[in-house]
């Protein structure tokens, strides 16, 4: 059970007033708020323990290194990876995907090869592959989705051929909310010996992710969307693949020995962690994971499902409101347009009432193009949101709908 009244006490930002109204924060898919324990972890580390990791023999350095490696173990358990060496800290989902596109691409993608992504990808899971294709003279192929926002995986067989080098697909869409059948996609890809990268930025905040069960080759997510600080994220990769890939960046910590003639690289995962990583925020990511585990992942899933069902039902009843994304399996977000009211107008009027929603392309222009739109409004919910907040959102949407008769 989620005790939302007590949970909200952990997120002091939720007490903020916006233009005199209580903040209703419905922009969680962009970034989630931070509980006090995460803020405290960061503050305490800077106050009492800050020292660069891995390179010192002194007390504080060793202490930070230990905490950093403990955070890696927490991440491993959180997504059920087999080995700690398969967990690489990055700057976020974008950093993780760029690491794979560059490093895997360098090793395995050549002229004439093909990469498959879906039509519902965030720009972060399109542009790095486009950049790779430009460098290597390769091409991108697209898995389309239908008008309900369901991926046409029935077309996968016709898209795959002997030149396909990797499939990169989102676990959950940041616009449609659709939870894709990634397990099925992975099984299909593996039957052709093709590895799969899963963008988990929107799935990890809302559910249990088990990379062993999925059997994915790469899995990526961002700390800031799961209540951790910004600037820290995770790349999971199967050891067998990561070992065959060259380092993404060169610098300190990722080497074994350096001479001007030849450099050898560190073992995994440090081979992919060049320079001074964001170790304080990695430790705070561990604190965020502790917080999620304490709240209960099953509790979170159940409560957010109820929020989504309630929001979908109430919002559908607002005259002239159209929801984009009607898949059976969704994470707790609703993208919509109200009559032919510009998305920015809707967003700005809601803002004046203290309601924070996201507007614009939602970093998924090809997805919006599918519907012939240049922008949408998105309300996204997590376990500190309430049913009352959804009521207030809907009351205001009704008023906006009347304003633009
Ligand atoms: N992928 C998806 C599905 C997202 O929703 C986002 C962010 O909204 C990203 C990737 C990029 O995440 P970040 O900006 O944290 O790297």
GROMACS .gro file of C-alpha atoms and ligand atoms in nm:
model
  421
    1UNK     CA    1   0.000   0.000   0.000
    2UNK     CA    2   0.120   0.350  -0.079
    3UNK     CA    3   0.077   0.593   0.210
    4UNK     CA    4   0.074   0.896  -0.016
    5UNK     CA    5   0.031   1.153   0.264
    6UNK     CA    6   0.347   1.035   0.437
    7UNK     CA    7   0.535   0.982   0.112
    8UNK     CA    8   0.470   1.342   0.013
    9UNK     CA    9   0.645   1.456   0.333
   10UNK     CA   10   0.968   1.311   0.188
   11UNK     CA   11   0.948   1.545  -0.113
   12UNK     CA   12   0.958   1.898   0.027
   13UNK     CA   13   0.943   2.058  -0.319
   14UNK     CA   14   0.581   1.940  -0.339
   15UNK     CA   15   0.495   2.207  -0.079
   16UNK     CA   16   0.601   2.482  -0.317
   17UNK     CA   17   0.339   2.739  -0.418
   18UNK     CA   18   0.324   2.843  -0.785
   19UNK     CA   19   0.149   3.178  -0.842
   20UNK     CA   20  -0.019   3.122  -0.505
   21UNK     CA   21  -0.143   2.771  -0.594
   22UNK     CA   22  -0.010   2.446  -0.450
   23UNK     CA   23   0.228   2.285  -0.697
   24UNK     CA   24   0.078   1.990  -0.885
   25UNK     CA   25   0.381   1.830  -1.041
   26UNK     CA   26   0.283   1.620  -1.343
   27UNK     CA   27   0.612   1.639  -1.533
   28UNK     CA   28   0.762   1.329  -1.377
   29UNK     CA   29   0.847   1.163  -1.709
   30UNK     CA   30   1.086   1.454  -1.774
   31UNK     CA   31   1.241   1.435  -1.430
   32UNK     CA   32   1.119   1.313  -1.092
   33UNK     CA   33   1.148   1.502  -0.764
   34UNK     CA   34   1.403   1.392  -0.504
   35UNK     CA   35   1.323   1.253  -0.160
   36UNK     CA   36   1.497   1.399   0.142
   37UNK     CA   37   1.718   1.090   0.184
   38UNK     CA   38   1.870   1.145  -0.163
   39UNK     CA   39   1.925   1.517  -0.099
   40UNK     CA   40   2.079   1.433   0.240
   41UNK     CA   41   2.308   1.172   0.087
   42UNK     CA   42   2.451   1.426  -0.157
   43UNK     CA   43   2.483   1.700   0.106
   44UNK     CA   44   2.642   1.469   0.365
   45UNK     CA   45   2.893   1.329   0.120
   46UNK     CA   46   3.009   1.677   0.024
   47UNK     CA   47   3.017   1.783   0.389
   48UNK     CA   48   3.198   1.485   0.530
   49UNK     CA   49   3.346   1.244   0.280
   50UNK     CA   50   3.420   1.396  -0.060
   51UNK     CA   51   3.734   1.251  -0.221
   52UNK     CA   52   3.806   1.119  -0.569
   53UNK     CA   53   3.747   0.748  -0.609
   54UNK     CA   54   3.971   0.460  -0.719
   55UNK     CA   55   4.294   0.661  -0.716
   56UNK     CA   56   4.370   0.731  -0.353
   57UNK     CA   57   4.503   0.525  -0.067
   58UNK     CA   58   4.378   0.775   0.187
   59UNK     CA   59   4.076   0.716   0.408
   60UNK     CA   60   3.818   0.937   0.237
   61UNK     CA   61   3.908   0.817  -0.111
   62UNK     CA   62   3.873   0.457  -0.003
   63UNK     CA   63   3.545   0.535   0.171
   64UNK     CA   64   3.399   0.700  -0.141
   65UNK     CA   65   3.526   0.416  -0.360
   66UNK     CA   66   3.357   0.164  -0.134
   67UNK     CA   67   3.027   0.352  -0.140
   68UNK     CA   68   3.049   0.393  -0.517
   69UNK     CA   69   3.103   0.021  -0.566
   70UNK     CA   70   2.820  -0.053  -0.321
   71UNK     CA   71   2.595   0.167  -0.537
   72UNK     CA   72   2.695  -0.039  -0.839
   73UNK     CA   73   2.593  -0.353  -0.651
   74UNK     CA   74   2.257  -0.191  -0.564
   75UNK     CA   75   2.199  -0.116  -0.933
   76UNK     CA   76   2.296  -0.474  -1.021
   77UNK     CA   77   2.038  -0.612  -0.782
   78UNK     CA   78   1.779  -0.351  -0.887
   79UNK     CA   79   1.779  -0.472  -1.249
   80UNK     CA   80   1.891  -0.827  -1.167
   81UNK     CA   81   2.209  -0.823  -1.375
   82UNK     CA   82   2.426  -1.129  -1.338
   83UNK     CA   83   2.753  -0.947  -1.270
   84UNK     CA   84   2.862  -0.614  -1.122
   85UNK     CA   85   3.108  -0.577  -1.410
   86UNK     CA   86   2.807  -0.542  -1.642
   87UNK     CA   87   2.692  -0.222  -1.471
   88UNK     CA   88   2.852   0.093  -1.613
   89UNK     CA   89   2.783   0.435  -1.468
   90UNK     CA   90   2.717   0.701  -1.732
   91UNK     CA   91   2.568   1.050  -1.739
   92UNK     CA   92   2.219   0.914  -1.818
   93UNK     CA   93   2.022   0.726  -2.081
   94UNK     CA   94   2.159   0.955  -2.352
   95UNK     CA   95   2.516   0.891  -2.236
   96UNK     CA   96   2.451   0.516  -2.226
   97UNK     CA   97   2.304   0.498  -2.577
   98UNK     CA   98   2.583   0.713  -2.720
   99UNK     CA   99   2.836   0.480  -2.555
  100UNK     CA  100   2.684   0.177  -2.727
  101UNK     CA  101   2.622   0.349  -3.062
  102UNK     CA  102   2.984   0.468  -3.073
  103UNK     CA  103   3.164   0.170  -2.926
  104UNK     CA  104   2.949  -0.116  -3.056
  105UNK     CA  105   2.919   0.076  -3.384
  106UNK     CA  106   3.296   0.113  -3.414
  107UNK     CA  107   3.346  -0.261  -3.372
  108UNK     CA  108   3.049  -0.416  -3.548
  109UNK     CA  109   2.881  -0.174  -3.794
  110UNK     CA  110   3.016  -0.125  -4.145
  111UNK     CA  111   2.914   0.013  -4.484
  112UNK     CA  112   2.580  -0.126  -4.603
  113UNK     CA  113   2.478  -0.249  -4.257
  114UNK     CA  114   2.140  -0.175  -4.105
  115UNK     CA  115   2.015  -0.071  -3.761
  116UNK     CA  116   1.653  -0.107  -3.658
  117UNK     CA  117   1.484   0.142  -3.425
  118UNK     CA  118   1.114   0.207  -3.371
  119UNK     CA  119   0.894   0.494  -3.480
  120UNK     CA  120   0.820   0.576  -3.115
  121UNK     CA  121   1.177   0.642  -3.000
  122UNK     CA  122   1.293   0.940  -2.799
  123UNK     CA  123   1.548   1.144  -2.996
  124UNK     CA  124   1.815   0.991  -2.769
  125UNK     CA  125   1.753   0.655  -2.929
  126UNK     CA  126   1.747   0.788  -3.284
  127UNK     CA  127   2.017   1.052  -3.324
  128UNK     CA  128   2.318   0.853  -3.190
  129UNK     CA  129   2.232   0.577  -3.440
  130UNK     CA  130   2.191   0.830  -3.721
  131UNK     CA  131   2.533   0.975  -3.637
  132UNK     CA  132   2.680   0.625  -3.645
  133UNK     CA  133   2.512   0.549  -3.977
  134UNK     CA  134   2.652   0.870  -4.124
  135UNK     CA  135   3.005   0.777  -4.011
  136UNK     CA  136   2.978   0.420  -4.135
  137UNK     CA  137   2.754   0.457  -4.440
  138UNK     CA  138   2.492   0.237  -4.281
  139UNK     CA  139   2.113   0.283  -4.277
  140UNK     CA  140   1.832   0.295  -4.024
  141UNK     CA  141   1.512   0.095  -4.060
  142UNK     CA  142   1.197   0.170  -3.866
  143UNK     CA  143   0.944  -0.051  -3.685
  144UNK     CA  144   0.619   0.146  -3.720
  145UNK     CA  145   0.336   0.166  -3.465
  146UNK     CA  146  -0.038   0.169  -3.525
  147UNK     CA  147  -0.277   0.454  -3.440
  148UNK     CA  148  -0.340   0.315  -3.092
  149UNK     CA  149   0.032   0.340  -3.025
  150UNK     CA  150   0.108  -0.032  -3.045
  151UNK     CA  151   0.433  -0.137  -3.209
  152UNK     CA  152   0.389  -0.344  -3.528
  153UNK     CA  153   0.620  -0.623  -3.423
  154UNK     CA  154   0.446  -0.844  -3.677
  155UNK     CA  155   0.662  -0.654  -3.929
  156UNK     CA  156   0.990  -0.737  -3.756
  157UNK     CA  157   1.067  -1.041  -3.972
  158UNK     CA  158   1.034  -0.831  -4.286
  159UNK     CA  159   1.271  -0.565  -4.149
  160UNK     CA  160   1.548  -0.801  -4.035
  161UNK     CA  161   1.804  -0.933  -4.278
  162UNK     CA  162   2.167  -1.048  -4.277
  163UNK     CA  163   2.285  -0.683  -4.270
  164UNK     CA  164   2.095  -0.601  -3.948
  165UNK     CA  165   2.353  -0.531  -3.676
  166UNK     CA  166   2.144  -0.420  -3.378
  167UNK     CA  167   1.787  -0.341  -3.278
  168UNK     CA  168   1.739  -0.043  -3.043
  169UNK     CA  169   1.394  -0.006  -2.898
  170UNK     CA  170   1.228   0.170  -2.608
  171UNK     CA  171   1.081  -0.036  -2.325
  172UNK     CA  172   0.812   0.228  -2.264
  173UNK     CA  173   0.728   0.526  -2.483
  174UNK     CA  174   0.770   0.869  -2.323
  175UNK     CA  175   0.477   1.000  -2.531
  176UNK     CA  176   0.234   0.712  -2.579
  177UNK     CA  177   0.311   0.537  -2.253
  178UNK     CA  178   0.307   0.207  -2.443
  179UNK     CA  179   0.498  -0.073  -2.275
  180UNK     CA  180   0.653  -0.262  -2.562
  181UNK     CA  181   0.684  -0.642  -2.566
  182UNK     CA  182   1.062  -0.619  -2.550
  183UNK     CA  183   1.101  -0.978  -2.431
  184UNK     CA  184   0.935  -1.095  -2.752
  185UNK     CA  185   1.139  -0.854  -2.966
  186UNK     CA  186   1.460  -0.977  -2.803
  187UNK     CA  187   1.369  -1.344  -2.853
  188UNK     CA  188   1.295  -1.276  -3.219
  189UNK     CA  189   1.618  -1.077  -3.269
  190UNK     CA  190   1.823  -1.346  -3.098
  191UNK     CA  191   1.677  -1.608  -3.330
  192UNK     CA  192   1.864  -1.414  -3.601
  193UNK     CA  193   2.169  -1.360  -3.375
  194UNK     CA  194   2.105  -0.987  -3.352
  195UNK     CA  195   2.168  -0.803  -3.023
  196UNK     CA  196   1.908  -0.566  -2.875
  197UNK     CA  197   1.948  -0.241  -2.683
  198UNK     CA  198   1.650  -0.148  -2.467
  199UNK     CA  199   1.595   0.216  -2.369
  200UNK     CA  200   1.452   0.181  -2.021
  201UNK     CA  201   1.431   0.552  -1.932
  202UNK     CA  202   1.052   0.540  -1.892
  203UNK     CA  203   1.015   0.178  -1.786
  204UNK     CA  204   1.248   0.163  -1.486
  205UNK     CA  205   1.059   0.434  -1.291
  206UNK     CA  206   0.731   0.243  -1.320
  207UNK     CA  207   0.805  -0.124  -1.290
  208UNK     CA  208   1.031  -0.417  -1.221
  209UNK     CA  209   1.305  -0.463  -1.474
  210UNK     CA  210   1.493  -0.790  -1.489
  211UNK     CA  211   1.764  -0.783  -1.754
  212UNK     CA  212   1.833  -1.155  -1.717
  213UNK     CA  213   1.469  -1.242  -1.772
  214UNK     CA  214   1.447  -1.004  -2.070
  215UNK     CA  215   1.778  -1.142  -2.199
  216UNK     CA  216   1.855  -0.798  -2.346
  217UNK     CA  217   2.210  -0.725  -2.458
  218UNK     CA  218   2.209  -0.361  -2.342
  219UNK     CA  219   1.971  -0.178  -2.110
  220UNK     CA  220   1.988   0.195  -2.037
  221UNK     CA  221   1.825   0.429  -1.786
  222UNK     CA  222   1.864   0.764  -1.611
  223UNK     CA  223   1.898   0.827  -1.238
  224UNK     CA  224   1.705   1.154  -1.238
  225UNK     CA  225   1.385   0.982  -1.350
  226UNK     CA  226   1.402   0.744  -1.052
  227UNK     CA  227   1.440   1.009  -0.778
  228UNK     CA  228   1.822   1.028  -0.796
  229UNK     CA  229   2.022   1.339  -0.894
  230UNK     CA  230   2.071   1.450  -1.252
  231UNK     CA  231   2.387   1.360  -1.438
  232UNK     CA  232   2.402   0.993  -1.342
  233UNK     CA  233   2.272   0.697  -1.535
  234UNK     CA  234   2.333   0.333  -1.611
  235UNK     CA  235   2.438   0.122  -1.902
  236UNK     CA  236   2.389  -0.248  -1.852
  237UNK     CA  237   2.564  -0.464  -2.110
  238UNK     CA  238   2.628  -0.834  -2.137
  239UNK     CA  239   2.988  -0.896  -2.040
  240UNK     CA  240   3.058  -1.098  -2.353
  241UNK     CA  241   2.965  -0.801  -2.574
  242UNK     CA  242   3.120  -0.526  -2.360
  243UNK     CA  243   3.449  -0.714  -2.368
  244UNK     CA  244   3.454  -0.713  -2.745
  245UNK     CA  245   3.381  -0.340  -2.764
  246UNK     CA  246   3.652  -0.070  -2.759
  247UNK     CA  247   3.641   0.197  -2.487
  248UNK     CA  248   3.408   0.489  -2.558
  249UNK     CA  249   3.635   0.756  -2.415
  250UNK     CA  250   4.000   0.758  -2.312
  251UNK     CA  251   4.139   0.903  -1.991
  252UNK     CA  252   4.211   0.824  -1.629
  253UNK     CA  253   4.064   0.518  -1.460
  254UNK     CA  254   3.989   0.331  -1.784
  255UNK     CA  255   4.348   0.220  -1.837
  256UNK     CA  256   4.565  -0.059  -1.709
  257UNK     CA  257   4.903   0.076  -1.825
  258UNK     CA  258   5.004   0.369  -2.044
  259UNK     CA  259   5.321   0.426  -2.240
  260UNK     CA  260   5.362   0.652  -2.541
  261UNK     CA  261   5.389   0.340  -2.752
  262UNK     CA  262   5.092   0.145  -2.621
  263UNK     CA  263   4.806   0.163  -2.374
  264UNK     CA  264   4.619  -0.128  -2.226
  265UNK     CA  265   4.272  -0.091  -2.087
  266UNK     CA  266   4.119  -0.162  -1.749
  267UNK     CA  267   3.884  -0.454  -1.692
  268UNK     CA  268   3.508  -0.401  -1.703
  269UNK     CA  269   3.333  -0.192  -1.593
  270UNK     CA  270   3.610   0.069  -1.557
  271UNK     CA  271   3.705   0.033  -1.923
  272UNK     CA  272   3.390   0.237  -1.993
  273UNK     CA  273   3.426   0.483  -1.705
  274UNK     CA  274   3.693   0.729  -1.820
  275UNK     CA  275   3.784   1.026  -1.603
  276UNK     CA  276   3.629   1.138  -1.278
  277UNK     CA  277   3.279   1.002  -1.289
  278UNK     CA  278   2.986   1.160  -1.111
  279UNK     CA  279   3.058   0.941  -0.810
  280UNK     CA  280   2.864   1.143  -0.551
  281UNK     CA  281   2.547   1.116  -0.759
  282UNK     CA  282   2.612   0.747  -0.828
  283UNK     CA  283   2.614   0.693  -0.452
  284UNK     CA  284   2.293   0.898  -0.428
  285UNK     CA  285   2.143   0.678  -0.701
  286UNK     CA  286   2.203   0.393  -0.458
  287UNK     CA  287   2.009   0.591  -0.195
  288UNK     CA  288   1.723   0.644  -0.443
  289UNK     CA  289   1.714   0.270  -0.511
  290UNK     CA  290   1.698   0.206  -0.135
  291UNK     CA  291   1.405   0.450  -0.117
  292UNK     CA  292   1.220   0.275  -0.402
  293UNK     CA  293   1.281  -0.066  -0.244
  294UNK     CA  294   1.160   0.062   0.094
  295UNK     CA  295   0.844   0.203  -0.068
  296UNK     CA  296   0.797  -0.131  -0.241
  297UNK     CA  297   0.818  -0.178  -0.614
  298UNK     CA  298   0.495  -0.376  -0.627
  299UNK     CA  299   0.318  -0.105  -0.424
  300UNK     CA  300   0.444   0.156  -0.669
  301UNK     CA  301   0.330  -0.045  -0.972
  302UNK     CA  302  -0.019  -0.100  -0.830
  303UNK     CA  303  -0.070   0.259  -0.715
  304UNK     CA  304   0.054   0.411  -1.040
  305UNK     CA  305  -0.175   0.177  -1.237
  306UNK     CA  306  -0.469   0.312  -1.041
  307UNK     CA  307  -0.357   0.669  -1.105
  308UNK     CA  308  -0.328   0.595  -1.477
  309UNK     CA  309  -0.671   0.432  -1.498
  310UNK     CA  310  -0.830   0.719  -1.305
  311UNK     CA  311  -0.656   0.987  -1.513
  312UNK     CA  312  -0.746   0.814  -1.841
  313UNK     CA  313  -1.110   0.786  -1.743
  314UNK     CA  314  -1.141   1.143  -1.609
  315UNK     CA  315  -0.944   1.306  -1.888
  316UNK     CA  316  -1.139   1.119  -2.158
  317UNK     CA  317  -1.454   1.279  -2.017
  318UNK     CA  318  -1.324   1.632  -2.083
  319UNK     CA  319  -1.500   1.766  -2.390
  320UNK     CA  320  -1.273   1.783  -2.693
  321UNK     CA  321  -0.978   1.607  -2.527
  322UNK     CA  322  -0.800   1.345  -2.736
  323UNK     CA  323  -0.554   1.105  -2.580
  324UNK     CA  324  -0.262   0.979  -2.788
  325UNK     CA  325  -0.156   0.630  -2.683
  326UNK     CA  326  -0.425   0.372  -2.616
  327UNK     CA  327  -0.223   0.054  -2.577
  328UNK     CA  328  -0.348  -0.198  -2.322
  329UNK     CA  329  -0.017  -0.190  -2.137
  330UNK     CA  330   0.095   0.162  -2.047
  331UNK     CA  331   0.311   0.342  -1.792
  332UNK     CA  332   0.147   0.621  -1.595
  333UNK     CA  333   0.144   0.904  -1.844
  334UNK     CA  334  -0.117   1.059  -2.069
  335UNK     CA  335  -0.034   1.268  -2.377
  336UNK     CA  336  -0.320   1.467  -2.519
  337UNK     CA  337  -0.450   1.764  -2.714
  338UNK     CA  338  -0.754   1.968  -2.626
  339UNK     CA  339  -0.971   2.056  -2.929
  340UNK     CA  340  -0.745   2.254  -3.163
  341UNK     CA  341  -0.599   2.455  -2.877
  342UNK     CA  342  -0.224   2.499  -2.913
  343UNK     CA  343  -0.032   2.274  -2.673
  344UNK     CA  344   0.163   2.574  -2.540
  345UNK     CA  345  -0.160   2.759  -2.454
  346UNK     CA  346  -0.288   2.461  -2.258
  347UNK     CA  347   0.046   2.421  -2.080
  348UNK     CA  348   0.077   2.790  -1.996
  349UNK     CA  349  -0.276   2.819  -1.858
  350UNK     CA  350  -0.226   2.509  -1.645
  351UNK     CA  351   0.102   2.655  -1.520
  352UNK     CA  352  -0.081   2.962  -1.392
  353UNK     CA  353  -0.285   2.721  -1.178
  354UNK     CA  354   0.031   2.559  -1.042
  355UNK     CA  355   0.002   2.252  -1.263
  356UNK     CA  356   0.330   2.149  -1.427
  357UNK     CA  357   0.289   1.947  -1.745
  358UNK     CA  358   0.520   1.903  -2.043
  359UNK     CA  359   0.440   2.054  -2.383
  360UNK     CA  360   0.606   2.051  -2.724
  361UNK     CA  361   0.764   1.776  -2.929
  362UNK     CA  362   0.835   1.569  -2.616
  363UNK     CA  363   1.172   1.485  -2.779
  364UNK     CA  364   0.997   1.250  -3.021
  365UNK     CA  365   0.934   1.439  -3.342
  366UNK     CA  366   0.895   1.131  -3.566
  367UNK     CA  367   0.632   0.997  -3.325
  368UNK     CA  368   0.438   1.323  -3.340
  369UNK     CA  369   0.467   1.331  -3.718
  370UNK     CA  370   0.285   0.995  -3.723
  371UNK     CA  371  -0.020   1.182  -3.591
  372UNK     CA  372   0.046   1.493  -3.803
  373UNK     CA  373   0.119   1.697  -3.488
  374UNK     CA  374   0.399   1.935  -3.397
  375UNK     CA  375   0.333   1.932  -3.024
  376UNK     CA  376   0.132   1.767  -2.748
  377UNK     CA  377   0.068   1.807  -2.377
  378UNK     CA  378   0.180   1.532  -2.140
  379UNK     CA  379   0.076   1.467  -1.782
  380UNK     CA  380   0.289   1.202  -1.614
  381UNK     CA  381   0.228   1.051  -1.272
  382UNK     CA  382   0.429   0.879  -1.002
  383UNK     CA  383   0.353   0.747  -0.655
  384UNK     CA  384   0.358   1.088  -0.481
  385UNK     CA  385   0.075   1.214  -0.704
  386UNK     CA  386  -0.282   1.194  -0.581
  387UNK     CA  387  -0.627   1.134  -0.723
  388UNK     CA  388  -0.721   1.486  -0.604
  389UNK     CA  389  -0.446   1.630  -0.821
  390UNK     CA  390  -0.595   1.452  -1.122
  391UNK     CA  391  -0.937   1.599  -1.035
  392UNK     CA  392  -0.787   1.950  -1.024
  393UNK     CA  393  -0.610   1.889  -1.356
  394UNK     CA  394  -0.938   1.780  -1.517
  395UNK     CA  395  -1.137   2.072  -1.373
  396UNK     CA  396  -0.884   2.310  -1.526
  397UNK     CA  397  -0.885   2.126  -1.857
  398UNK     CA  398  -1.264   2.162  -1.867
  399UNK     CA  399  -1.230   2.536  -1.806
  400UNK     CA  400  -0.969   2.569  -2.081
  401UNK     CA  401  -1.194   2.372  -2.317
  402UNK     CA  402  -1.478   2.620  -2.246
  403UNK     CA  403  -1.247   2.922  -2.287
  404UNK     CA  404  -1.174   2.817  -2.647
  405UNK     CA  405  -1.528   2.733  -2.759
  406LIG     N1  406   1.467   0.779  -2.367
  406LIG     C1  407   1.344   0.806  -2.322
  406LIG     C2  408   1.232   0.712  -2.353
  406LIG     C3  409   1.321   0.921  -2.245
  406LIG     O1  410   1.198   0.948  -2.202
  406LIG     C4  411   1.431   1.007  -2.218
  406LIG     C5  412   1.409   1.131  -2.143
  406LIG     O2  413   1.302   1.184  -2.133
  406LIG     C6  414   1.556   0.973  -2.266
  406LIG     C7  415   1.571   0.859  -2.340
  406LIG     C8  416   1.675   1.059  -2.239
  406LIG     O3  417   1.704   1.060  -2.104
  406LIG     P1  418   1.818   1.157  -2.046
  406LIG     O4  419   1.786   1.292  -2.097
  406LIG     O5  420   1.805   1.142  -1.900
  406LIG     O6  421   1.948   1.106  -2.098
   0.00000   0.00000   0.00000
